[in-house]
PDB file of C-alpha atoms in Angstrom:
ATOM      1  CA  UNK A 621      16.881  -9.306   6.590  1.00 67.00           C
ATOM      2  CA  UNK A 622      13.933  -6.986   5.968  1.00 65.00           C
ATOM      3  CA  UNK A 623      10.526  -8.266   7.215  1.00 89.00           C
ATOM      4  CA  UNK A 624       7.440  -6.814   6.183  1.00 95.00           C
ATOM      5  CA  UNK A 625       4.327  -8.466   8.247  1.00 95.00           C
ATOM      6  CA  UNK A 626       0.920  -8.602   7.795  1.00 95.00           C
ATOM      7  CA  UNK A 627      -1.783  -8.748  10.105  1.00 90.00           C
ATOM      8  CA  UNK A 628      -3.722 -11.201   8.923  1.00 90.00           C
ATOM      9  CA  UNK A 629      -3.148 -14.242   6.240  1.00 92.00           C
ATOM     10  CA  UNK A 630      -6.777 -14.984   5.558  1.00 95.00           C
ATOM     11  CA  UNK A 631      -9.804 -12.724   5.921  1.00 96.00           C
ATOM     12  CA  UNK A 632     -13.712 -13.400   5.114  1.00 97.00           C
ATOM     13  CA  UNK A 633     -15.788 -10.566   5.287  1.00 97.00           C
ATOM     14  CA  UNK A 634     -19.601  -9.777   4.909  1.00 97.00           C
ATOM     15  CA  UNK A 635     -20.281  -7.145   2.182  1.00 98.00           C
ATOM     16  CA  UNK A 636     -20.735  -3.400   3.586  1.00 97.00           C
ATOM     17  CA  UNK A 637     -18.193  -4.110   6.967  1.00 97.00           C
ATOM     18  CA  UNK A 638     -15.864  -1.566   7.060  1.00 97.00           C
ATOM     19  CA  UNK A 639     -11.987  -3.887   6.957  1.00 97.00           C
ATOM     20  CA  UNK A 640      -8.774  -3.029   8.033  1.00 97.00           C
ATOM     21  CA  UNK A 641      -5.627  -4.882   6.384  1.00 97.00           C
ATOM     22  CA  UNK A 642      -2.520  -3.892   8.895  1.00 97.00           C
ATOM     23  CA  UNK A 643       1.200  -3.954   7.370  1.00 97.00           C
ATOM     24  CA  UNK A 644       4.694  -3.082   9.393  1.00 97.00           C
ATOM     25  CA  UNK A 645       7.666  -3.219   7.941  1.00 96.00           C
ATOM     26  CA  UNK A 646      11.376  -3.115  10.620  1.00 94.00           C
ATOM     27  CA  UNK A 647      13.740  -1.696   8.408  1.00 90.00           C
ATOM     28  CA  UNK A 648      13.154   2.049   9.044  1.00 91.00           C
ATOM     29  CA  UNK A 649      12.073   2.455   5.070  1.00 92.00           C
ATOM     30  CA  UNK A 650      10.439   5.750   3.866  1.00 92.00           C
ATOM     31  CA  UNK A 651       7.680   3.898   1.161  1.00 92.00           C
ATOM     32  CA  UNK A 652       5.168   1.695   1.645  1.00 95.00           C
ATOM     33  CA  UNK A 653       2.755   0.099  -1.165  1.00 95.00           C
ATOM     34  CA  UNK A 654      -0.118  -1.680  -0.877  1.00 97.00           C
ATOM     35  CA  UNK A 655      -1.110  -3.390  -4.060  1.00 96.00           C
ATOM     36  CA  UNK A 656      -4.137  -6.481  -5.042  1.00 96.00           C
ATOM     37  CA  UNK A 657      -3.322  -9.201  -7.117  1.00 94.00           C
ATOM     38  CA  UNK A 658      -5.972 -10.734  -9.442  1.00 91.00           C
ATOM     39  CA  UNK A 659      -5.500 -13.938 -11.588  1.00 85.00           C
ATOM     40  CA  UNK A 660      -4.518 -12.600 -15.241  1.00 78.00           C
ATOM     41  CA  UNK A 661      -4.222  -9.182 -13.613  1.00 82.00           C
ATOM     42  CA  UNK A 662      -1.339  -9.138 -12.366  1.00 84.00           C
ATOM     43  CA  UNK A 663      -0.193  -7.193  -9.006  1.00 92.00           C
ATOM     44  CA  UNK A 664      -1.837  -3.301  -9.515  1.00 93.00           C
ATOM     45  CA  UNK A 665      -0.795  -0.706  -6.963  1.00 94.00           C
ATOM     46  CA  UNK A 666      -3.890   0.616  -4.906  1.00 97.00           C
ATOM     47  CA  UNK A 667      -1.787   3.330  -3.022  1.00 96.00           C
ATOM     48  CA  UNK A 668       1.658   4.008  -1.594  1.00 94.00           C
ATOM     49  CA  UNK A 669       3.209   6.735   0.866  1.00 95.00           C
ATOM     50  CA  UNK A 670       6.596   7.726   0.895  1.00 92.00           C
ATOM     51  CA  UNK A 671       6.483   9.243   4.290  1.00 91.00           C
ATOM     52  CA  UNK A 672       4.626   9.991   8.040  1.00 93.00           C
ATOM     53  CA  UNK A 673       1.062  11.244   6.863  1.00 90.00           C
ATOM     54  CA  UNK A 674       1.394  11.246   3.040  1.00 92.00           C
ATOM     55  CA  UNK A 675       0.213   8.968   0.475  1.00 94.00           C
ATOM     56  CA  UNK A 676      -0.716   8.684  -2.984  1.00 94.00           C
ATOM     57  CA  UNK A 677      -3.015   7.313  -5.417  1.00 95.00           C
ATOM     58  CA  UNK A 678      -1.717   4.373  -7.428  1.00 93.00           C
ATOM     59  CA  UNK A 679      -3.691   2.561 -10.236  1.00 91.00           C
ATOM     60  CA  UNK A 680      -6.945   1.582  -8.566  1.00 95.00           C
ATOM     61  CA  UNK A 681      -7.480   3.840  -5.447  1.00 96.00           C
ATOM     62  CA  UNK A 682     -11.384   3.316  -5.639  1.00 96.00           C
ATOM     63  CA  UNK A 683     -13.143   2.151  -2.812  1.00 96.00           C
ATOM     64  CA  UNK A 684     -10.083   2.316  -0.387  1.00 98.00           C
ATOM     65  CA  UNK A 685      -8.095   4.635   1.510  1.00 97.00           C
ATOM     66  CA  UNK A 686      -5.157   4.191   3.878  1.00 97.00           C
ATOM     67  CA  UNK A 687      -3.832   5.518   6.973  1.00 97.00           C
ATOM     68  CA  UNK A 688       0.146   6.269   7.829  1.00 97.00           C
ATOM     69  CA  UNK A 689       0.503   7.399  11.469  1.00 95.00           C
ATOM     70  CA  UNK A 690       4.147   6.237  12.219  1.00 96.00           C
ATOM     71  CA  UNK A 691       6.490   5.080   9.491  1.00 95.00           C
ATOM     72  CA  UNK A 692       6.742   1.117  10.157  1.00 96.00           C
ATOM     73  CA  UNK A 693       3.168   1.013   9.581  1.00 97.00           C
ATOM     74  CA  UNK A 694       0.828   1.622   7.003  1.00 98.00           C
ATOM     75  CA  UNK A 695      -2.871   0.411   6.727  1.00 97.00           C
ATOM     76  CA  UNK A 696      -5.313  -0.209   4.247  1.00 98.00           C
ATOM     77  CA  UNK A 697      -9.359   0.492   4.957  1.00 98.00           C
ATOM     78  CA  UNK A 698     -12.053  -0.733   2.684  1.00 97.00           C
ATOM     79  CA  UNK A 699     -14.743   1.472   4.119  1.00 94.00           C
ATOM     80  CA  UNK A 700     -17.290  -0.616   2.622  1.00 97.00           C
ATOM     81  CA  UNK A 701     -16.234  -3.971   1.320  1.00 97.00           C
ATOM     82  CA  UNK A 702     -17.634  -4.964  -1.707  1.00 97.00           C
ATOM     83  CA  UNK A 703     -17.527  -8.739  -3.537  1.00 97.00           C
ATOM     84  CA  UNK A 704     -15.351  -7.194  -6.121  1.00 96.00           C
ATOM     85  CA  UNK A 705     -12.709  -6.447  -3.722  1.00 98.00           C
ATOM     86  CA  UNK A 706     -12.363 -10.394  -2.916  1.00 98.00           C
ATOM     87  CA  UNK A 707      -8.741 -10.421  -3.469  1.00 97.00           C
ATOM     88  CA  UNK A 708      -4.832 -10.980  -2.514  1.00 96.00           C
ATOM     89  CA  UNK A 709      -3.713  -7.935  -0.756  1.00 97.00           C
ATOM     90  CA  UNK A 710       0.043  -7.596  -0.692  1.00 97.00           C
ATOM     91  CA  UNK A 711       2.106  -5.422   1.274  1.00 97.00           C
ATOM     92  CA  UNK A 712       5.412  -3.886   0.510  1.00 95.00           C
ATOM     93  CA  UNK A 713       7.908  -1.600   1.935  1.00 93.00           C
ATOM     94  CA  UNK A 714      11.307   0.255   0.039  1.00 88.00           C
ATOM     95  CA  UNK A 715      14.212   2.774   1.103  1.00 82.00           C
ATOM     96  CA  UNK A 716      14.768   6.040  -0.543  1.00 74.00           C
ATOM     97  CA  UNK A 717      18.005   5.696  -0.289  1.00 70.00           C
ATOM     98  CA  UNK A 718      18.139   3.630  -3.134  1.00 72.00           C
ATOM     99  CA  UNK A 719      19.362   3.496  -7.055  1.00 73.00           C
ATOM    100  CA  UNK A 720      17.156   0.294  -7.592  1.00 73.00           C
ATOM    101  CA  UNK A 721      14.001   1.368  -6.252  1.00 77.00           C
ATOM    102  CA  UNK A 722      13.680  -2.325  -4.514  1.00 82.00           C
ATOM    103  CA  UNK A 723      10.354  -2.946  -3.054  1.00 86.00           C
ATOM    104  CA  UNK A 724      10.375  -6.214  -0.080  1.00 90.00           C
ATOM    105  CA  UNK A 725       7.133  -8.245   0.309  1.00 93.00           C
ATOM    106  CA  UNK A 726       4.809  -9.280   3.307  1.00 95.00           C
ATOM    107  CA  UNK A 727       3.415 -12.775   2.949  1.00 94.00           C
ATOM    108  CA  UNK A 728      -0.219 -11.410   1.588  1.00 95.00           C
ATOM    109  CA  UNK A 729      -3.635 -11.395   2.893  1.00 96.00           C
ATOM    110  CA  UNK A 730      -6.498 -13.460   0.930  1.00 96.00           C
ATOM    111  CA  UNK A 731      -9.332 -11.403   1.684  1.00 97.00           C
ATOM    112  CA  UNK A 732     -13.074 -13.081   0.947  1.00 97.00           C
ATOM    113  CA  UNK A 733     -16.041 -10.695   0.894  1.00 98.00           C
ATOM    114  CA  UNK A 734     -19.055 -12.385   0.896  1.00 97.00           C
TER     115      UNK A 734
ATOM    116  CA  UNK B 569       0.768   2.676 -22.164  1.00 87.00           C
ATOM    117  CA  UNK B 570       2.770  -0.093 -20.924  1.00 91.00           C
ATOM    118  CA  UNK B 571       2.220  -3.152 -21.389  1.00 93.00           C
ATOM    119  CA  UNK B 572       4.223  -6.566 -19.496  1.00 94.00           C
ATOM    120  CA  UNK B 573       3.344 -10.247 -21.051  1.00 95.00           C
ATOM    121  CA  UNK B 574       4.593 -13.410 -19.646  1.00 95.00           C
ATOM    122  CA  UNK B 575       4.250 -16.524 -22.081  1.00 92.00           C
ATOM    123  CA  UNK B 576       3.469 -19.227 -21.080  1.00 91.00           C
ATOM    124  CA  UNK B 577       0.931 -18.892 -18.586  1.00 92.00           C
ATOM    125  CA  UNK B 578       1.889 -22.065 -16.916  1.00 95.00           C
ATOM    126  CA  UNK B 579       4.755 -24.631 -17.849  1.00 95.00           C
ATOM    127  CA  UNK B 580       6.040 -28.310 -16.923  1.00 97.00           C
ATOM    128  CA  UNK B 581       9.004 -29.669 -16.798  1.00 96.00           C
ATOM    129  CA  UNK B 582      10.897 -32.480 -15.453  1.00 97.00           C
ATOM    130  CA  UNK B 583      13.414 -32.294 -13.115  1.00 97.00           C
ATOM    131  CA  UNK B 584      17.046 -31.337 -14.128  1.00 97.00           C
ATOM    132  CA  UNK B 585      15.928 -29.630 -17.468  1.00 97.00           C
ATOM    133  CA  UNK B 586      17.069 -26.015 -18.073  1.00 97.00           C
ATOM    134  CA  UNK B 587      14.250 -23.752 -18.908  1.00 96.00           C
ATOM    135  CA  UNK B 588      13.391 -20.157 -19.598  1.00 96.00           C
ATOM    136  CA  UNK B 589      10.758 -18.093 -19.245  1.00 97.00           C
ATOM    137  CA  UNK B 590       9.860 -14.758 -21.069  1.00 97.00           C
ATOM    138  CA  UNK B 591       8.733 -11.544 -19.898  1.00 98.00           C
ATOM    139  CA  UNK B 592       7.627  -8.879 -23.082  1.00 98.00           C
ATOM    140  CA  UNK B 593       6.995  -5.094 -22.380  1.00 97.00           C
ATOM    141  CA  UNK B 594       5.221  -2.639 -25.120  1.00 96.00           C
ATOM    142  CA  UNK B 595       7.579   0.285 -24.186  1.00 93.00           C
ATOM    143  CA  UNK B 596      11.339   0.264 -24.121  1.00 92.00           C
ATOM    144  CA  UNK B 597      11.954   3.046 -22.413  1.00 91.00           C
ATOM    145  CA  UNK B 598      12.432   1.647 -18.897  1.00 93.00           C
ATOM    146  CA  UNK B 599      14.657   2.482 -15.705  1.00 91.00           C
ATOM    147  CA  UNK B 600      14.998  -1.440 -14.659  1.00 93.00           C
ATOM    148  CA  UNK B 601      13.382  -4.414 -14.903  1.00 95.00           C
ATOM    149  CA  UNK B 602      12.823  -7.144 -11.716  1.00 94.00           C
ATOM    150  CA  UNK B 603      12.152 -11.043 -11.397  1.00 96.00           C
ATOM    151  CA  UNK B 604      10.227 -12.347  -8.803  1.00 95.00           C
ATOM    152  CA  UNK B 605       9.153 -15.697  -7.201  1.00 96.00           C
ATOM    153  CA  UNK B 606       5.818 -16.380  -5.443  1.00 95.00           C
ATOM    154  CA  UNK B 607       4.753 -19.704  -3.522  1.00 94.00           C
ATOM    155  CA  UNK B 608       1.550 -20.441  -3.530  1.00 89.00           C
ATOM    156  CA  UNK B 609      -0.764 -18.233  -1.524  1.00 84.00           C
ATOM    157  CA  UNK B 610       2.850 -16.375  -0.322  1.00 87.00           C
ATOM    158  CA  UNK B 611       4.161 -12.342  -0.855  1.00 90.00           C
ATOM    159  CA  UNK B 612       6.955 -11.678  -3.994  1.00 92.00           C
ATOM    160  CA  UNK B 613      10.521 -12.897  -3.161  1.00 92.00           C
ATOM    161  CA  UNK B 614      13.331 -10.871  -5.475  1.00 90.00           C
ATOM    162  CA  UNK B 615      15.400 -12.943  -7.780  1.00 94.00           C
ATOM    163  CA  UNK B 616      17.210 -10.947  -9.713  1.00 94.00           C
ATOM    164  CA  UNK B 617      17.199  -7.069 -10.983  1.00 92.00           C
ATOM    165  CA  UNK B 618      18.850  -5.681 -14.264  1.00 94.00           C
ATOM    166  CA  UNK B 619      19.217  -2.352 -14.851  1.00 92.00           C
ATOM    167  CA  UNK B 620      18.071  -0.669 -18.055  1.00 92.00           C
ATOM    168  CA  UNK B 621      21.901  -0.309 -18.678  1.00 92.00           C
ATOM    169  CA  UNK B 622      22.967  -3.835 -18.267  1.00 94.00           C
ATOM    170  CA  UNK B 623      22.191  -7.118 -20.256  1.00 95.00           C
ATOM    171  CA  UNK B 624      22.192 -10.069 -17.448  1.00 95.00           C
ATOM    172  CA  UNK B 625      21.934 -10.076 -14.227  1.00 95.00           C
ATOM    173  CA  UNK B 626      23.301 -14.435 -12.651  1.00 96.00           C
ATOM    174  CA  UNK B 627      22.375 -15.720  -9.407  1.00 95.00           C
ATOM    175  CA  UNK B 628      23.491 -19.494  -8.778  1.00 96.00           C
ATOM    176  CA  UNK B 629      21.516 -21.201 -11.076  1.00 97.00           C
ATOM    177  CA  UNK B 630      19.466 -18.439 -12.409  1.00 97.00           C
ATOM    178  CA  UNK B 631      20.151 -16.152 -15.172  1.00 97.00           C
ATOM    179  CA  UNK B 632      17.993 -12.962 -16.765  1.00 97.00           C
ATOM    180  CA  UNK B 633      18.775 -11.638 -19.832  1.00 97.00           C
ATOM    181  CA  UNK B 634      17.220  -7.962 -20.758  1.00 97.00           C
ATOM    182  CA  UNK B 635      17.074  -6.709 -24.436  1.00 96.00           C
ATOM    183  CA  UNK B 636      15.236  -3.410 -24.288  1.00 94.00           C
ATOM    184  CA  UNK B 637      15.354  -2.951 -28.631  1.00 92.00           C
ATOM    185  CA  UNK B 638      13.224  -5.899 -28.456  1.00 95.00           C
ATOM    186  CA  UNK B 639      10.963  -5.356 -25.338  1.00 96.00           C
ATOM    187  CA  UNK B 640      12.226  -8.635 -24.279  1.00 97.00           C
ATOM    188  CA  UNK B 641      13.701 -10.419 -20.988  1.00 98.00           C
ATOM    189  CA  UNK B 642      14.148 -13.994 -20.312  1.00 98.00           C
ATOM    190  CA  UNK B 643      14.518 -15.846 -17.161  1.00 97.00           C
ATOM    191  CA  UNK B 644      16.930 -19.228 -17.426  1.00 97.00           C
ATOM    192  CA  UNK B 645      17.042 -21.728 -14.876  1.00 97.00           C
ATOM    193  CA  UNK B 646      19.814 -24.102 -15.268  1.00 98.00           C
ATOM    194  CA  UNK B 647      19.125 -27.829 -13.975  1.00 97.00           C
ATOM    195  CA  UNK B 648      15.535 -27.166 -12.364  1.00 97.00           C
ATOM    196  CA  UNK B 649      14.409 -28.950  -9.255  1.00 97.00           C
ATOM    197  CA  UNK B 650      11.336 -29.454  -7.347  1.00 97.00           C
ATOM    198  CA  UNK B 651      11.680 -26.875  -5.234  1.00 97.00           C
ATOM    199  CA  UNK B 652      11.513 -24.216  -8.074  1.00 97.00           C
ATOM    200  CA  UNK B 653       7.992 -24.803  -8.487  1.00 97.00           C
ATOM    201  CA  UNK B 654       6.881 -21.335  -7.958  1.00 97.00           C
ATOM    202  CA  UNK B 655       4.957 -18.490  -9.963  1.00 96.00           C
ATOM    203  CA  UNK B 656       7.410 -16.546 -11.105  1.00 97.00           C
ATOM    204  CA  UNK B 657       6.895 -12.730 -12.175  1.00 96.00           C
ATOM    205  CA  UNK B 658       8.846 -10.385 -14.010  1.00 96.00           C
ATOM    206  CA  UNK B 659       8.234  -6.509 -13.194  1.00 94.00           C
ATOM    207  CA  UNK B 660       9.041  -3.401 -15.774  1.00 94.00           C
ATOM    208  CA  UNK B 661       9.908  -0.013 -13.586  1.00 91.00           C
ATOM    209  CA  UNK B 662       9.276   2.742 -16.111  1.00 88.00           C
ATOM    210  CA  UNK B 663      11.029   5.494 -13.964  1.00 80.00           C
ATOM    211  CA  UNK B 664      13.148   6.373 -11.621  1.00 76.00           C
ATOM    212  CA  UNK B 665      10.604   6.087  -9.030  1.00 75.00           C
ATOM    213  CA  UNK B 666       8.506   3.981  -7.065  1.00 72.00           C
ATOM    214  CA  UNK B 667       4.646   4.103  -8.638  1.00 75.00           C
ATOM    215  CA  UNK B 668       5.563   3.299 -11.959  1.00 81.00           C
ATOM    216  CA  UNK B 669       5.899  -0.839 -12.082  1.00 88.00           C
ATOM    217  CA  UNK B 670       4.075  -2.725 -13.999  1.00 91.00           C
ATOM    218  CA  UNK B 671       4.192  -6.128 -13.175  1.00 93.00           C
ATOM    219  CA  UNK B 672       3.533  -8.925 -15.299  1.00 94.00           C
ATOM    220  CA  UNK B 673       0.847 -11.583 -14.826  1.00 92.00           C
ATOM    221  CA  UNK B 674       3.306 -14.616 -14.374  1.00 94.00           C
ATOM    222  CA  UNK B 675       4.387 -17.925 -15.055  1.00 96.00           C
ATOM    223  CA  UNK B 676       3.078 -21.100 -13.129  1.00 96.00           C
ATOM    224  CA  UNK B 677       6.305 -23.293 -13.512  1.00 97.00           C
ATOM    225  CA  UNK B 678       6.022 -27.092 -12.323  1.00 97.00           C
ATOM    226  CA  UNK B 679       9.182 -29.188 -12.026  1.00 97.00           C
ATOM    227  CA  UNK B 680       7.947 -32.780 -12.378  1.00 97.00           C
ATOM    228  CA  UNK B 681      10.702 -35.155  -9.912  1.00 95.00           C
TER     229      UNK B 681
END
C-alpha cells in the first residue's frame, strides 16, 4: 500500500514564525502536491514538483514556497505565517507512470496561526 | 473556468437506505473524474475513478455514474451503514496531467443507526 506521512497532525503557530510542514511518501513516485483545504473551498493546490529540485506553482502559491531535496520528500515553508493561512494542509504523492493521474493522501496537518 | 458543485452540502440518512450524491462541473471537456472519502480531520481516501470515456465505475456497494453532456456525476451507495459517515468529494481532472483538478467542496453524509 502507498503511505504518504506527515510530520505533524496538529500545529499552532504565532503569526510571523517561519513553519515547516514535512511530507514523505515510500512508493518511489515522481509528483508530489501540497494543497489547503478551506470549508466551502474546497482542496486548492498551493504547489507540486514532479521531480528532485523542481516544482511548480499551483493555484495559490502566495506566501509559501517548498523545498524538494530527495524524491520521498517534499516540504512546505510558510516563511511568515499569517492568520489567513490557519488551515488543513494535505499532502499527496502520484507516479508518472500512470494513465489515471492518481494522487494518494497523507492524513493532513491542521495548522492554527495565532 | 471550471467550476465543481456538490449538492447537498450535508445529508442524513438512516441506516440501510440507498443514497446518491451529485457532483456538477461547468466544463465538459475533462480527462477523468475521481470520488473521494474523508473522515473527519483525516487525508482523501480514493473510491472510485471514471474515465472521461466510460459511464460507471462499481466498487462493492458503491457506484458512480459520469455524464459529461450534462456536467453531471453521481455517487450511489447501496444499503448505507454507519460507518459511511464520511465527507465525501468528487474531483474533475481537466487534463492529462497532474495540476489541473478541481476538486469539489463535498458532501457531509450522516448515516443515522
Amino acid at each position: 500500500d502507498v503511505k504518504v506521512t506527515q510530520s505533524s497532525r496538529y500545529l499552532v503557530k504565532r503569526t510571523g514564525e517561519k513553519v515547516f510542514l514535512e511530507c514523505v511518501q515510500d512508493m518511489d513516485h515522481e509528483n508530489m502536491f501540497w494543497y489547503r483545504q478551506d470549508p466551502g473551498l474546497g482542496l486548492r493546490l498551493i504547489y507540486f514538483s514532479y521531480d528532485v529540485k523542481m516544482k511548480e506553482k499551483g493555484d495559490i502559491p502566495e506566501g509559501y514556497s517548498v523545498s524538494r531535496e530527495k524524491k520521498e520528500r517534499f516540504s512546505l515553508i510558510l516563511e511568515s505565517a499569517s492568520t489567513n493561512q490557519t488551515s488543513m494542509y494535505l499532502c499527496a504523492s502520484g507516479s508518472t507512470g500512470t494513465t489515471t493521474y492518481e494522487q494518494y493522501f497523507g492524513p493532513g496537518t491542521r495548522l492554527t496561526v495565532t | 473556468k471550471q467550476e465543481v458543485t456538490q449538492i447537498p452540502a450535508a445529508l442524513s440518512v438512516p441506516e440501510g437506505e440507498n443514497l446518491v450524491l451529485n457532483c456538477s462541473f461547468t466544463d465538459s471537456a475533462i480527462y477523468n473524474l475521481q470520488w473521494f472519502r474523508q473522515d473527519p480531520g483525516k487525508g482523501l481516501t480514493s473510491l472510485l475513478l471514471i474515465q472521461s470515456s466510460q459511464r460507471e465505475q462499481t466498487s462493492g456497494r458503491l457506484n458512480a455514474s459520469l455524464d459529461k453532456s450534462s456536467g453531471r456525476s453521481t455517487l450511489y451507495i447501496a444499503a448505507s451503514q454507519p460507518g459511511d459517515s464520511a465527507t465525501y468529494l468528487c474531483a474533475v481532472r481537466e487534463s492529462a496531467s497532474y495540476d489541473k483538478v478541481i476538486f469539489g467542496p463535498g458532501t457531509s453524509l450522516s448515516v443515522i443507526p
